[in-house]
């Protein structure tokens, strides 16, 4: 990390960016790392992506779109994306994951859902790619490549083919749902509460560079079935119903079905990602979340609509 910080310092000096110090903030399960770049007057965030312009171009585009949609996202102060760097607004110490309590969780979760409702009702046309089966299956491959070896399991060619057919059938149901802007990693560590802002601006989003158009149930599912935090069944149902009431969905049954389809796909992907972080990147701290994800999956397999796919997946996950 010291070597990387030194490289970043040298780049900023060449750019004649005034600063006193660069301090590591966080690294996520990707190519990105975040630093605080401190000067006498400001403490901005330095976002570093080692894929340079490729990864940061997606963040810049998503920032532009979300800003136009009146979602509170970090302002981009300096664009050094050719060097893999953006200097962006610092939302401070108010991350949802750090401030949620039993007393404020309903208020904060409903505020986050209000931002989803607002953007899902938006009628603007956005020039951005859509989620599709190729993406869903590519992400599922992470489960097979990393979770199965971790769990000492193998899958036969015939079972894999059967799973592909079953998932294809499930994914076909998603086409009936409204396509909206999808953050794709909408959880408490990517949300900030800004008490001095007004209305929906109180809930700020970060880490949305993988945003695509996709099913309206995706981000709500990511929030309510967070891999890192459990909500009570009662609260999950209350929040799901809060979203549906505000969106005035006519076919709630289908929405809830699509919610489970996407949850199944995402939870399998995350099982693979967390095992990859352990095995490839020596980051075992993510393994503590596997039981929670398995509990989400067990709830899905208890639904008769997923009994057939469960016959193949349950032995791979739980035994």
PDB file of C-alpha atoms in Angstrom:
ATOM      1  CA  UNK A   1       0.000   0.000   0.000  1.00  0.00           C
ATOM      2  CA  UNK A   2       2.884   2.387   0.778  1.00  0.00           C
ATOM      3  CA  UNK A   3       4.219   1.921  -2.750  1.00  0.00           C
ATOM      4  CA  UNK A   4       0.815   2.680  -4.296  1.00  0.00           C
ATOM      5  CA  UNK A   5       0.365   5.783  -2.125  1.00  0.00           C
ATOM      6  CA  UNK A   6       3.778   7.016  -3.234  1.00  0.00           C
ATOM      7  CA  UNK A   7       2.791   6.494  -6.888  1.00  0.00           C
ATOM      8  CA  UNK A   8      -0.444   8.406  -6.330  1.00  0.00           C
ATOM      9  CA  UNK A   9       1.426  11.243  -4.639  1.00  0.00           C
ATOM     10  CA  UNK A  10       3.806  11.519  -7.597  1.00  0.00           C
ATOM     11  CA  UNK A  11       0.917  11.646 -10.070  1.00  0.00           C
ATOM     12  CA  UNK A  12      -0.878  14.403  -8.129  1.00  0.00           C
ATOM     13  CA  UNK A  13       2.325  16.401  -7.820  1.00  0.00           C
ATOM     14  CA  UNK A  14       2.798  16.241 -11.596  1.00  0.00           C
ATOM     15  CA  UNK A  15      -0.809  17.373 -12.006  1.00  0.00           C
ATOM     16  CA  UNK A  16      -0.068  20.278  -9.619  1.00  0.00           C
ATOM     17  CA  UNK A  17      -2.894  19.198  -7.354  1.00  0.00           C
ATOM     18  CA  UNK A  18      -2.415  20.765  -3.910  1.00  0.00           C
ATOM     19  CA  UNK A  19      -2.484  18.295  -1.015  1.00  0.00           C
ATOM     20  CA  UNK A  20      -0.700  17.512   2.224  1.00  0.00           C
ATOM     21  CA  UNK A  21      -1.324  13.803   2.662  1.00  0.00           C
ATOM     22  CA  UNK A  22      -2.958  10.717   1.141  1.00  0.00           C
ATOM     23  CA  UNK A  23      -4.499   8.223   3.569  1.00  0.00           C
ATOM     24  CA  UNK A  24      -5.958   4.823   2.662  1.00  0.00           C
ATOM     25  CA  UNK A  25      -9.712   4.589   3.276  1.00  0.00           C
ATOM     26  CA  UNK A  26     -10.970   1.312   1.865  1.00  0.00           C
ATOM     27  CA  UNK A  27     -10.649  -1.295  -0.834  1.00  0.00           C
ATOM     28  CA  UNK A  28     -13.631  -3.228  -2.105  1.00  0.00           C
ATOM     29  CA  UNK A  29     -14.053  -6.573  -3.828  1.00  0.00           C
ATOM     30  CA  UNK A  30     -12.868  -5.157  -7.154  1.00  0.00           C
ATOM     31  CA  UNK A  31     -10.079  -3.196  -8.841  1.00  0.00           C
ATOM     32  CA  UNK A  32     -10.991  -0.045  -6.934  1.00  0.00           C
ATOM     33  CA  UNK A  33      -9.379   1.483  -3.874  1.00  0.00           C
ATOM     34  CA  UNK A  34     -10.325   4.645  -2.020  1.00  0.00           C
ATOM     35  CA  UNK A  35      -8.120   7.176  -0.273  1.00  0.00           C
ATOM     36  CA  UNK A  36      -8.608  10.462   1.533  1.00  0.00           C
ATOM     37  CA  UNK A  37      -6.573  13.211  -0.069  1.00  0.00           C
ATOM     38  CA  UNK A  38      -6.073  15.880   2.571  1.00  0.00           C
ATOM     39  CA  UNK A  39      -5.221  19.550   2.142  1.00  0.00           C
ATOM     40  CA  UNK A  40      -5.541  22.516   4.501  1.00  0.00           C
ATOM     41  CA  UNK A  41      -9.099  23.254   3.335  1.00  0.00           C
ATOM     42  CA  UNK A  42     -10.487  19.941   2.068  1.00  0.00           C
ATOM     43  CA  UNK A  43     -10.614  16.206   2.677  1.00  0.00           C
ATOM     44  CA  UNK A  44     -11.695  14.820  -0.679  1.00  0.00           C
ATOM     45  CA  UNK A  45     -11.824  11.198  -1.777  1.00  0.00           C
ATOM     46  CA  UNK A  46      -9.313   9.828  -4.267  1.00  0.00           C
ATOM     47  CA  UNK A  47     -10.821   6.937  -6.193  1.00  0.00           C
ATOM     48  CA  UNK A  48      -8.211   4.703  -7.803  1.00  0.00           C
ATOM     49  CA  UNK A  49      -8.965   2.040 -10.403  1.00  0.00           C
ATOM     50  CA  UNK A  50      -6.079   0.031 -11.777  1.00  0.00           C
ATOM     51  CA  UNK A  51      -7.959  -0.533 -15.044  1.00  0.00           C
ATOM     52  CA  UNK A  52      -7.566   3.251 -15.462  1.00  0.00           C
ATOM     53  CA  UNK A  53      -9.863   4.824 -18.064  1.00  0.00           C
ATOM     54  CA  UNK A  54     -11.827   1.607 -18.709  1.00  0.00           C
ATOM     55  CA  UNK A  55     -13.252   1.329 -15.201  1.00  0.00           C
ATOM     56  CA  UNK A  56     -13.483   5.036 -14.482  1.00  0.00           C
ATOM     57  CA  UNK A  57     -15.318   5.820 -17.723  1.00  0.00           C
ATOM     58  CA  UNK A  58     -18.219   3.720 -16.435  1.00  0.00           C
ATOM     59  CA  UNK A  59     -18.213   5.624 -13.142  1.00  0.00           C
ATOM     60  CA  UNK A  60     -18.141   8.984 -14.920  1.00  0.00           C
ATOM     61  CA  UNK A  61     -21.051   8.017 -17.196  1.00  0.00           C
ATOM     62  CA  UNK A  62     -23.117   6.652 -14.299  1.00  0.00           C
ATOM     63  CA  UNK A  63     -22.406   9.802 -12.263  1.00  0.00           C
ATOM     64  CA  UNK A  64     -23.659  11.971 -15.131  1.00  0.00           C
ATOM     65  CA  UNK A  65     -26.847   9.924 -15.522  1.00  0.00           C
ATOM     66  CA  UNK A  66     -27.643   9.789 -11.791  1.00  0.00           C
ATOM     67  CA  UNK A  67     -26.941  13.499 -11.360  1.00  0.00           C
ATOM     68  CA  UNK A  68     -29.397  14.251 -14.175  1.00  0.00           C
ATOM     69  CA  UNK A  69     -31.903  12.026 -12.346  1.00  0.00           C
ATOM     70  CA  UNK A  70     -31.464  14.139  -9.171  1.00  0.00           C
ATOM     71  CA  UNK A  71     -29.880  11.288  -7.181  1.00  0.00           C
ATOM     72  CA  UNK A  72     -27.245  12.511  -4.717  1.00  0.00           C
ATOM     73  CA  UNK A  73     -23.908  11.103  -5.905  1.00  0.00           C
ATOM     74  CA  UNK A  74     -20.347  12.411  -5.378  1.00  0.00           C
ATOM     75  CA  UNK A  75     -19.319  15.418  -7.414  1.00  0.00           C
ATOM     76  CA  UNK A  76     -16.243  14.764  -9.567  1.00  0.00           C
ATOM     77  CA  UNK A  77     -13.761  17.549  -8.853  1.00  0.00           C
ATOM     78  CA  UNK A  78     -10.746  16.364 -10.869  1.00  0.00           C
ATOM     79  CA  UNK A  79     -10.602  13.834 -13.683  1.00  0.00           C
ATOM     80  CA  UNK A  80      -7.208  12.146 -13.986  1.00  0.00           C
ATOM     81  CA  UNK A  81      -8.710   8.946 -15.333  1.00  0.00           C
ATOM     82  CA  UNK A  82      -5.814   8.408 -17.760  1.00  0.00           C
ATOM     83  CA  UNK A  83      -3.840   7.724 -14.566  1.00  0.00           C
ATOM     84  CA  UNK A  84      -6.639   5.741 -12.940  1.00  0.00           C
ATOM     85  CA  UNK A  85      -7.587   8.587 -10.566  1.00  0.00           C
ATOM     86  CA  UNK A  86     -10.681  10.643  -9.843  1.00  0.00           C
ATOM     87  CA  UNK A  87     -10.895  13.206  -7.047  1.00  0.00           C
ATOM     88  CA  UNK A  88     -14.475  13.126  -5.814  1.00  0.00           C
ATOM     89  CA  UNK A  89     -16.712  14.515  -3.083  1.00  0.00           C
ATOM     90  CA  UNK A  90     -16.301  13.091   0.417  1.00  0.00           C
ATOM     91  CA  UNK A  91     -19.600  12.199   2.117  1.00  0.00           C
ATOM     92  CA  UNK A  92     -17.865  11.856   5.484  1.00  0.00           C
ATOM     93  CA  UNK A  93     -18.488   9.347   8.273  1.00  0.00           C
ATOM     94  CA  UNK A  94     -22.203   8.825   7.717  1.00  0.00           C
ATOM     95  CA  UNK A  95     -22.235   5.476   5.937  1.00  0.00           C
ATOM     96  CA  UNK A  96     -25.419   3.495   6.553  1.00  0.00           C
ATOM     97  CA  UNK A  97     -23.409   0.487   7.695  1.00  0.00           C
ATOM     98  CA  UNK A  98     -21.826   2.571  10.471  1.00  0.00           C
ATOM     99  CA  UNK A  99     -24.857   4.456  11.764  1.00  0.00           C
ATOM    100  CA  UNK A 100     -27.784   2.002  11.531  1.00  0.00           C
ATOM    101  CA  UNK A 101     -29.426   1.200  14.874  1.00  0.00           C
ATOM    102  CA  UNK A 102     -32.669  -0.446  15.947  1.00  0.00           C
ATOM    103  CA  UNK A 103     -34.108   3.042  16.470  1.00  0.00           C
ATOM    104  CA  UNK A 104     -33.280   4.530  13.059  1.00  0.00           C
ATOM    105  CA  UNK A 105     -33.229   1.540  10.710  1.00  0.00           C
ATOM    106  CA  UNK A 106     -36.846   1.818   9.522  1.00  0.00           C
ATOM    107  CA  UNK A 107     -36.402   5.525   8.769  1.00  0.00           C
ATOM    108  CA  UNK A 108     -33.083   5.045   6.954  1.00  0.00           C
ATOM    109  CA  UNK A 109     -34.175   2.005   4.940  1.00  0.00           C
ATOM    110  CA  UNK A 110     -37.377   3.728   3.855  1.00  0.00           C
ATOM    111  CA  UNK A 111     -35.347   6.764   2.795  1.00  0.00           C
ATOM    112  CA  UNK A 112     -33.120   4.520   0.661  1.00  0.00           C
ATOM    113  CA  UNK A 113     -36.220   2.894  -0.839  1.00  0.00           C
ATOM    114  CA  UNK A 114     -37.671   6.337  -1.543  1.00  0.00           C
ATOM    115  CA  UNK A 115     -34.669   7.032  -3.781  1.00  0.00           C
ATOM    116  CA  UNK A 116     -35.346   3.773  -5.638  1.00  0.00           C
ATOM    117  CA  UNK A 117     -39.029   4.635  -6.057  1.00  0.00           C
ATOM    118  CA  UNK A 118     -38.068   8.094  -7.343  1.00  0.00           C
ATOM    119  CA  UNK A 119     -35.671   6.763  -9.971  1.00  0.00           C
ATOM    120  CA  UNK A 120     -37.959   3.854 -10.920  1.00  0.00           C
ATOM    121  CA  UNK A 121     -40.723   6.324 -11.727  1.00  0.00           C
ATOM    122  CA  UNK A 122     -38.351   8.343 -13.903  1.00  0.00           C
ATOM    123  CA  UNK A 123     -39.416   8.261 -17.561  1.00  0.00           C
ATOM    124  CA  UNK A 124     -36.134   9.428 -19.097  1.00  0.00           C
ATOM    125  CA  UNK A 125     -34.483   7.264 -21.740  1.00  0.00           C
ATOM    126  CA  UNK A 126     -30.882   6.461 -20.873  1.00  0.00           C
ATOM    127  CA  UNK A 127     -28.150   5.343 -23.257  1.00  0.00           C
ATOM    128  CA  UNK A 128     -26.766   2.554 -21.142  1.00  0.00           C
ATOM    129  CA  UNK A 129     -26.554  -1.220 -21.584  1.00  0.00           C
ATOM    130  CA  UNK A 130     -29.104  -3.639 -20.150  1.00  0.00           C
ATOM    131  CA  UNK A 131     -28.742  -6.678 -17.960  1.00  0.00           C
ATOM    132  CA  UNK A 132     -29.214  -9.838 -20.009  1.00  0.00           C
ATOM    133  CA  UNK A 133     -28.820 -13.605 -19.764  1.00  0.00           C
ATOM    134  CA  UNK A 134     -25.177 -13.457 -20.854  1.00  0.00           C
ATOM    135  CA  UNK A 135     -24.384 -11.280 -17.844  1.00  0.00           C
ATOM    136  CA  UNK A 136     -26.457 -13.400 -15.468  1.00  0.00           C
ATOM    137  CA  UNK A 137     -24.738 -16.608 -16.577  1.00  0.00           C
ATOM    138  CA  UNK A 138     -21.263 -15.062 -16.575  1.00  0.00           C
ATOM    139  CA  UNK A 139     -21.817 -14.079 -12.956  1.00  0.00           C
ATOM    140  CA  UNK A 140     -23.141 -17.538 -12.091  1.00  0.00           C
ATOM    141  CA  UNK A 141     -19.895 -19.013 -13.423  1.00  0.00           C
ATOM    142  CA  UNK A 142     -18.147 -17.415 -10.421  1.00  0.00           C
ATOM    143  CA  UNK A 143     -20.182 -19.726  -8.179  1.00  0.00           C
ATOM    144  CA  UNK A 144     -19.113 -22.821 -10.099  1.00  0.00           C
ATOM    145  CA  UNK A 145     -15.487 -21.753 -10.440  1.00  0.00           C
ATOM    146  CA  UNK A 146     -14.859 -20.695  -6.843  1.00  0.00           C
ATOM    147  CA  UNK A 147     -17.548 -21.878  -4.425  1.00  0.00           C
ATOM    148  CA  UNK A 148     -17.694 -25.496  -5.567  1.00  0.00           C
ATOM    149  CA  UNK A 149     -13.941 -26.141  -5.076  1.00  0.00           C
ATOM    150  CA  UNK A 150     -14.131 -24.348  -1.713  1.00  0.00           C
ATOM    151  CA  UNK A 151     -16.989 -26.685  -0.766  1.00  0.00           C
ATOM    152  CA  UNK A 152     -15.240 -29.745  -2.252  1.00  0.00           C
ATOM    153  CA  UNK A 153     -18.074 -30.272  -4.713  1.00  0.00           C
ATOM    154  CA  UNK A 154     -18.287 -31.144  -8.391  1.00  0.00           C
ATOM    155  CA  UNK A 155     -21.113 -30.818 -10.870  1.00  0.00           C
ATOM    156  CA  UNK A 156     -21.685 -33.172 -13.786  1.00  0.00           C
ATOM    157  CA  UNK A 157     -22.132 -32.000 -17.361  1.00  0.00           C
ATOM    158  CA  UNK A 158     -25.755 -33.161 -17.349  1.00  0.00           C
ATOM    159  CA  UNK A 159     -26.493 -31.306 -14.088  1.00  0.00           C
ATOM    160  CA  UNK A 160     -24.884 -28.143 -15.413  1.00  0.00           C
ATOM    161  CA  UNK A 161     -26.934 -28.367 -18.597  1.00  0.00           C
ATOM    162  CA  UNK A 162     -30.112 -28.887 -16.558  1.00  0.00           C
ATOM    163  CA  UNK A 163     -29.283 -25.831 -14.434  1.00  0.00           C
ATOM    164  CA  UNK A 164     -28.737 -23.689 -17.523  1.00  0.00           C
ATOM    165  CA  UNK A 165     -32.150 -24.718 -18.839  1.00  0.00           C
ATOM    166  CA  UNK A 166     -33.854 -24.049 -15.495  1.00  0.00           C
ATOM    167  CA  UNK A 167     -32.182 -20.654 -15.085  1.00  0.00           C
ATOM    168  CA  UNK A 168     -33.046 -19.701 -18.668  1.00  0.00           C
ATOM    169  CA  UNK A 169     -36.686 -20.462 -17.924  1.00  0.00           C
ATOM    170  CA  UNK A 170     -36.557 -18.438 -14.693  1.00  0.00           C
ATOM    171  CA  UNK A 171     -34.828 -15.476 -16.343  1.00  0.00           C
ATOM    172  CA  UNK A 172     -37.532 -15.337 -19.015  1.00  0.00           C
ATOM    173  CA  UNK A 173     -39.921 -14.122 -16.302  1.00  0.00           C
ATOM    174  CA  UNK A 174     -37.811 -11.019 -15.749  1.00  0.00           C
ATOM    175  CA  UNK A 175     -38.759  -9.622 -19.147  1.00  0.00           C
ATOM    176  CA  UNK A 176     -42.250  -8.895 -17.863  1.00  0.00           C
ATOM    177  CA  UNK A 177     -40.897  -6.429 -15.325  1.00  0.00           C
ATOM    178  CA  UNK A 178     -40.236  -2.737 -15.898  1.00  0.00           C
ATOM    179  CA  UNK A 179     -36.627  -1.945 -16.884  1.00  0.00           C
ATOM    180  CA  UNK A 180     -35.049   0.772 -14.729  1.00  0.00           C
ATOM    181  CA  UNK A 181     -31.605   2.073 -13.803  1.00  0.00           C
ATOM    182  CA  UNK A 182     -30.047  -0.572 -11.574  1.00  0.00           C
ATOM    183  CA  UNK A 183     -27.193   0.301  -9.207  1.00  0.00           C
ATOM    184  CA  UNK A 184     -26.314  -3.438  -8.986  1.00  0.00           C
ATOM    185  CA  UNK A 185     -24.640  -3.180  -5.570  1.00  0.00           C
ATOM    186  CA  UNK A 186     -27.272  -1.336  -3.570  1.00  0.00           C
ATOM    187  CA  UNK A 187     -26.461  -2.144   0.065  1.00  0.00           C
ATOM    188  CA  UNK A 188     -25.723  -0.346   3.319  1.00  0.00           C
ATOM    189  CA  UNK A 189     -22.007   0.145   2.697  1.00  0.00           C
ATOM    190  CA  UNK A 190     -22.786   2.059  -0.501  1.00  0.00           C
ATOM    191  CA  UNK A 191     -25.302   4.457   1.048  1.00  0.00           C
ATOM    192  CA  UNK A 192     -24.684   7.583   3.133  1.00  0.00           C
ATOM    193  CA  UNK A 193     -27.067   9.570   5.311  1.00  0.00           C
ATOM    194  CA  UNK A 194     -26.531  13.324   4.948  1.00  0.00           C
ATOM    195  CA  UNK A 195     -28.720  14.948   7.603  1.00  0.00           C
ATOM    196  CA  UNK A 196     -28.028  18.514   6.422  1.00  0.00           C
ATOM    197  CA  UNK A 197     -29.413  17.855   2.944  1.00  0.00           C
ATOM    198  CA  UNK A 198     -33.057  18.152   1.877  1.00  0.00           C
ATOM    199  CA  UNK A 199     -35.511  15.373   1.000  1.00  0.00           C
ATOM    200  CA  UNK A 200     -34.119  12.490  -1.032  1.00  0.00           C
ATOM    201  CA  UNK A 201     -30.720  14.213  -1.103  1.00  0.00           C
ATOM    202  CA  UNK A 202     -30.294  12.951   2.468  1.00  0.00           C
ATOM    203  CA  UNK A 203     -29.570   9.493   0.996  1.00  0.00           C
ATOM    204  CA  UNK A 204     -26.414   9.543  -1.133  1.00  0.00           C
ATOM    205  CA  UNK A 205     -25.180   6.723  -3.363  1.00  0.00           C
ATOM    206  CA  UNK A 206     -21.630   5.557  -4.073  1.00  0.00           C
ATOM    207  CA  UNK A 207     -19.971   2.670  -5.931  1.00  0.00           C
ATOM    208  CA  UNK A 208     -22.523   2.591  -8.767  1.00  0.00           C
ATOM    209  CA  UNK A 209     -20.099   2.243 -11.700  1.00  0.00           C
ATOM    210  CA  UNK A 210     -21.577  -1.139 -12.710  1.00  0.00           C
ATOM    211  CA  UNK A 211     -24.999   0.438 -13.226  1.00  0.00           C
ATOM    212  CA  UNK A 212     -27.123  -0.937 -16.067  1.00  0.00           C
ATOM    213  CA  UNK A 213     -30.764  -1.009 -17.074  1.00  0.00           C
ATOM    214  CA  UNK A 214     -32.485  -3.982 -15.497  1.00  0.00           C
ATOM    215  CA  UNK A 215     -35.450  -5.366 -13.557  1.00  0.00           C
ATOM    216  CA  UNK A 216     -37.001  -3.027 -10.986  1.00  0.00           C
ATOM    217  CA  UNK A 217     -36.723  -5.636  -8.231  1.00  0.00           C
ATOM    218  CA  UNK A 218     -32.907  -5.952  -8.396  1.00  0.00           C
ATOM    219  CA  UNK A 219     -31.739  -3.109  -6.151  1.00  0.00           C
ATOM    220  CA  UNK A 220     -34.524  -3.596  -3.626  1.00  0.00           C
ATOM    221  CA  UNK A 221     -33.479  -7.240  -3.353  1.00  0.00           C
ATOM    222  CA  UNK A 222     -29.816  -6.235  -2.857  1.00  0.00           C
ATOM    223  CA  UNK A 223     -30.817  -3.913  -0.014  1.00  0.00           C
ATOM    224  CA  UNK A 224     -33.199  -6.241   1.812  1.00  0.00           C
ATOM    225  CA  UNK A 225     -31.077  -9.384   1.408  1.00  0.00           C
ATOM    226  CA  UNK A 226     -27.710  -7.763   2.067  1.00  0.00           C
ATOM    227  CA  UNK A 227     -24.858 -10.269   2.203  1.00  0.00           C
ATOM    228  CA  UNK A 228     -23.328  -8.336   5.119  1.00  0.00           C
ATOM    229  CA  UNK A 229     -26.363  -7.588   7.298  1.00  0.00           C
ATOM    230  CA  UNK A 230     -29.464  -9.529   8.301  1.00  0.00           C
ATOM    231  CA  UNK A 231     -32.860  -7.900   8.602  1.00  0.00           C
ATOM    232  CA  UNK A 232     -35.728  -9.532  10.473  1.00  0.00           C
ATOM    233  CA  UNK A 233     -38.313 -11.239   8.297  1.00  0.00           C
ATOM    234  CA  UNK A 234     -40.890  -8.781   9.637  1.00  0.00           C
ATOM    235  CA  UNK A 235     -38.838  -5.748   8.614  1.00  0.00           C
ATOM    236  CA  UNK A 236     -37.999  -7.211   5.200  1.00  0.00           C
ATOM    237  CA  UNK A 237     -41.700  -7.751   4.515  1.00  0.00           C
ATOM    238  CA  UNK A 238     -42.569  -4.267   5.767  1.00  0.00           C
ATOM    239  CA  UNK A 239     -39.968  -2.651   3.514  1.00  0.00           C
ATOM    240  CA  UNK A 240     -40.906  -4.746   0.486  1.00  0.00           C
ATOM    241  CA  UNK A 241     -44.544  -3.787   0.931  1.00  0.00           C
ATOM    242  CA  UNK A 242     -43.530  -0.135   1.431  1.00  0.00           C
ATOM    243  CA  UNK A 243     -41.855  -0.169  -1.991  1.00  0.00           C
ATOM    244  CA  UNK A 244     -44.794  -1.905  -3.680  1.00  0.00           C
ATOM    245  CA  UNK A 245     -47.324   0.520  -2.177  1.00  0.00           C
ATOM    246  CA  UNK A 246     -45.322   3.535  -3.329  1.00  0.00           C
ATOM    247  CA  UNK A 247     -44.874   2.097  -6.825  1.00  0.00           C
ATOM    248  CA  UNK A 248     -48.528   1.019  -6.984  1.00  0.00           C
ATOM    249  CA  UNK A 249     -47.664  -2.311  -8.640  1.00  0.00           C
ATOM    250  CA  UNK A 250     -50.668  -4.156  -9.999  1.00  0.00           C
ATOM    251  CA  UNK A 251     -48.999  -7.575 -10.077  1.00  0.00           C
ATOM    252  CA  UNK A 252     -47.275  -7.882  -6.708  1.00  0.00           C
ATOM    253  CA  UNK A 253     -47.065 -11.679  -7.012  1.00  0.00           C
ATOM    254  CA  UNK A 254     -44.923 -11.463 -10.122  1.00  0.00           C
ATOM    255  CA  UNK A 255     -42.723  -8.754  -8.596  1.00  0.00           C
ATOM    256  CA  UNK A 256     -42.031 -10.967  -5.573  1.00  0.00           C
ATOM    257  CA  UNK A 257     -41.284 -13.903  -7.882  1.00  0.00           C
ATOM    258  CA  UNK A 258     -38.795 -11.811  -9.855  1.00  0.00           C
ATOM    259  CA  UNK A 259     -37.275 -10.657  -6.551  1.00  0.00           C
ATOM    260  CA  UNK A 260     -36.529 -14.302  -5.669  1.00  0.00           C
ATOM    261  CA  UNK A 261     -35.168 -15.128  -9.133  1.00  0.00           C
ATOM    262  CA  UNK A 262     -32.679 -12.276  -8.913  1.00  0.00           C
ATOM    263  CA  UNK A 263     -31.883 -13.106  -5.285  1.00  0.00           C
ATOM    264  CA  UNK A 264     -31.029 -16.677  -6.280  1.00  0.00           C
ATOM    265  CA  UNK A 265     -28.726 -15.501  -9.058  1.00  0.00           C
ATOM    266  CA  UNK A 266     -27.053 -12.807  -6.943  1.00  0.00           C
ATOM    267  CA  UNK A 267     -26.565 -14.915  -3.820  1.00  0.00           C
ATOM    268  CA  UNK A 268     -24.895 -17.696  -5.831  1.00  0.00           C
ATOM    269  CA  UNK A 269     -22.621 -15.115  -7.462  1.00  0.00           C
ATOM    270  CA  UNK A 270     -21.724 -13.608  -4.074  1.00  0.00           C
ATOM    271  CA  UNK A 271     -20.943 -17.035  -2.607  1.00  0.00           C
ATOM    272  CA  UNK A 272     -18.428 -17.406  -5.439  1.00  0.00           C
ATOM    273  CA  UNK A 273     -17.011 -13.901  -5.035  1.00  0.00           C
ATOM    274  CA  UNK A 274     -16.452 -14.278  -1.293  1.00  0.00           C
ATOM    275  CA  UNK A 275     -14.748 -17.649  -1.801  1.00  0.00           C
ATOM    276  CA  UNK A 276     -12.595 -16.124  -4.553  1.00  0.00           C
ATOM    277  CA  UNK A 277     -11.569 -13.299  -2.220  1.00  0.00           C
ATOM    278  CA  UNK A 278     -10.519 -15.911   0.306  1.00  0.00           C
ATOM    279  CA  UNK A 279      -8.726 -18.311  -2.034  1.00  0.00           C
ATOM    280  CA  UNK A 280      -7.193 -15.963  -4.584  1.00  0.00           C
ATOM    281  CA  UNK A 281      -6.811 -12.682  -2.717  1.00  0.00           C
ATOM    282  CA  UNK A 282      -6.110 -13.902   0.854  1.00  0.00           C
ATOM    283  CA  UNK A 283      -9.132 -12.030   2.250  1.00  0.00           C
ATOM    284  CA  UNK A 284     -10.826 -14.623   4.515  1.00  0.00           C
ATOM    285  CA  UNK A 285     -12.897 -12.012   6.389  1.00  0.00           C
ATOM    286  CA  UNK A 286     -15.661 -12.328   3.781  1.00  0.00           C
ATOM    287  CA  UNK A 287     -16.275 -15.990   4.687  1.00  0.00           C
ATOM    288  CA  UNK A 288     -18.089 -14.934   7.856  1.00  0.00           C
ATOM    289  CA  UNK A 289     -21.027 -13.913   5.653  1.00  0.00           C
ATOM    290  CA  UNK A 290     -21.518 -17.297   3.948  1.00  0.00           C
ATOM    291  CA  UNK A 291     -24.054 -18.638   6.514  1.00  0.00           C
ATOM    292  CA  UNK A 292     -26.254 -15.563   6.027  1.00  0.00           C
ATOM    293  CA  UNK A 293     -26.243 -15.999   2.253  1.00  0.00           C
ATOM    294  CA  UNK A 294     -27.038 -19.692   2.628  1.00  0.00           C
ATOM    295  CA  UNK A 295     -30.019 -18.794   4.822  1.00  0.00           C
ATOM    296  CA  UNK A 296     -31.347 -16.520   2.075  1.00  0.00           C
ATOM    297  CA  UNK A 297     -30.941 -19.346  -0.416  1.00  0.00           C
ATOM    298  CA  UNK A 298     -32.700 -21.837   1.854  1.00  0.00           C
ATOM    299  CA  UNK A 299     -35.714 -19.514   2.006  1.00  0.00           C
ATOM    300  CA  UNK A 300     -35.789 -19.433  -1.793  1.00  0.00           C
ATOM    301  CA  UNK A 301     -35.595 -23.214  -2.114  1.00  0.00           C
ATOM    302  CA  UNK A 302     -38.525 -23.546   0.306  1.00  0.00           C
ATOM    303  CA  UNK A 303     -40.660 -21.897  -2.396  1.00  0.00           C
ATOM    304  CA  UNK A 304     -42.220 -24.551  -4.656  1.00  0.00           C
ATOM    305  CA  UNK A 305     -41.350 -22.428  -7.719  1.00  0.00           C
ATOM    306  CA  UNK A 306     -37.686 -23.229  -7.017  1.00  0.00           C
ATOM    307  CA  UNK A 307     -37.996 -26.863  -5.923  1.00  0.00           C
ATOM    308  CA  UNK A 308     -36.719 -28.255  -9.238  1.00  0.00           C
ATOM    309  CA  UNK A 309     -33.604 -26.098  -9.358  1.00  0.00           C
ATOM    310  CA  UNK A 310     -33.124 -26.720  -5.646  1.00  0.00           C
ATOM    311  CA  UNK A 311     -32.754 -30.469  -6.249  1.00  0.00           C
ATOM    312  CA  UNK A 312     -29.480 -29.752  -8.042  1.00  0.00           C
ATOM    313  CA  UNK A 313     -28.221 -26.768  -6.048  1.00  0.00           C
ATOM    314  CA  UNK A 314     -29.043 -27.808  -2.451  1.00  0.00           C
ATOM    315  CA  UNK A 315     -26.534 -30.711  -2.354  1.00  0.00           C
ATOM    316  CA  UNK A 316     -23.862 -28.408  -3.800  1.00  0.00           C
ATOM    317  CA  UNK A 317     -24.425 -25.677  -1.214  1.00  0.00           C
ATOM    318  CA  UNK A 318     -25.460 -27.294   2.043  1.00  0.00           C
ATOM    319  CA  UNK A 319     -24.038 -30.799   2.257  1.00  0.00           C
TER     320      UNK A 319
END
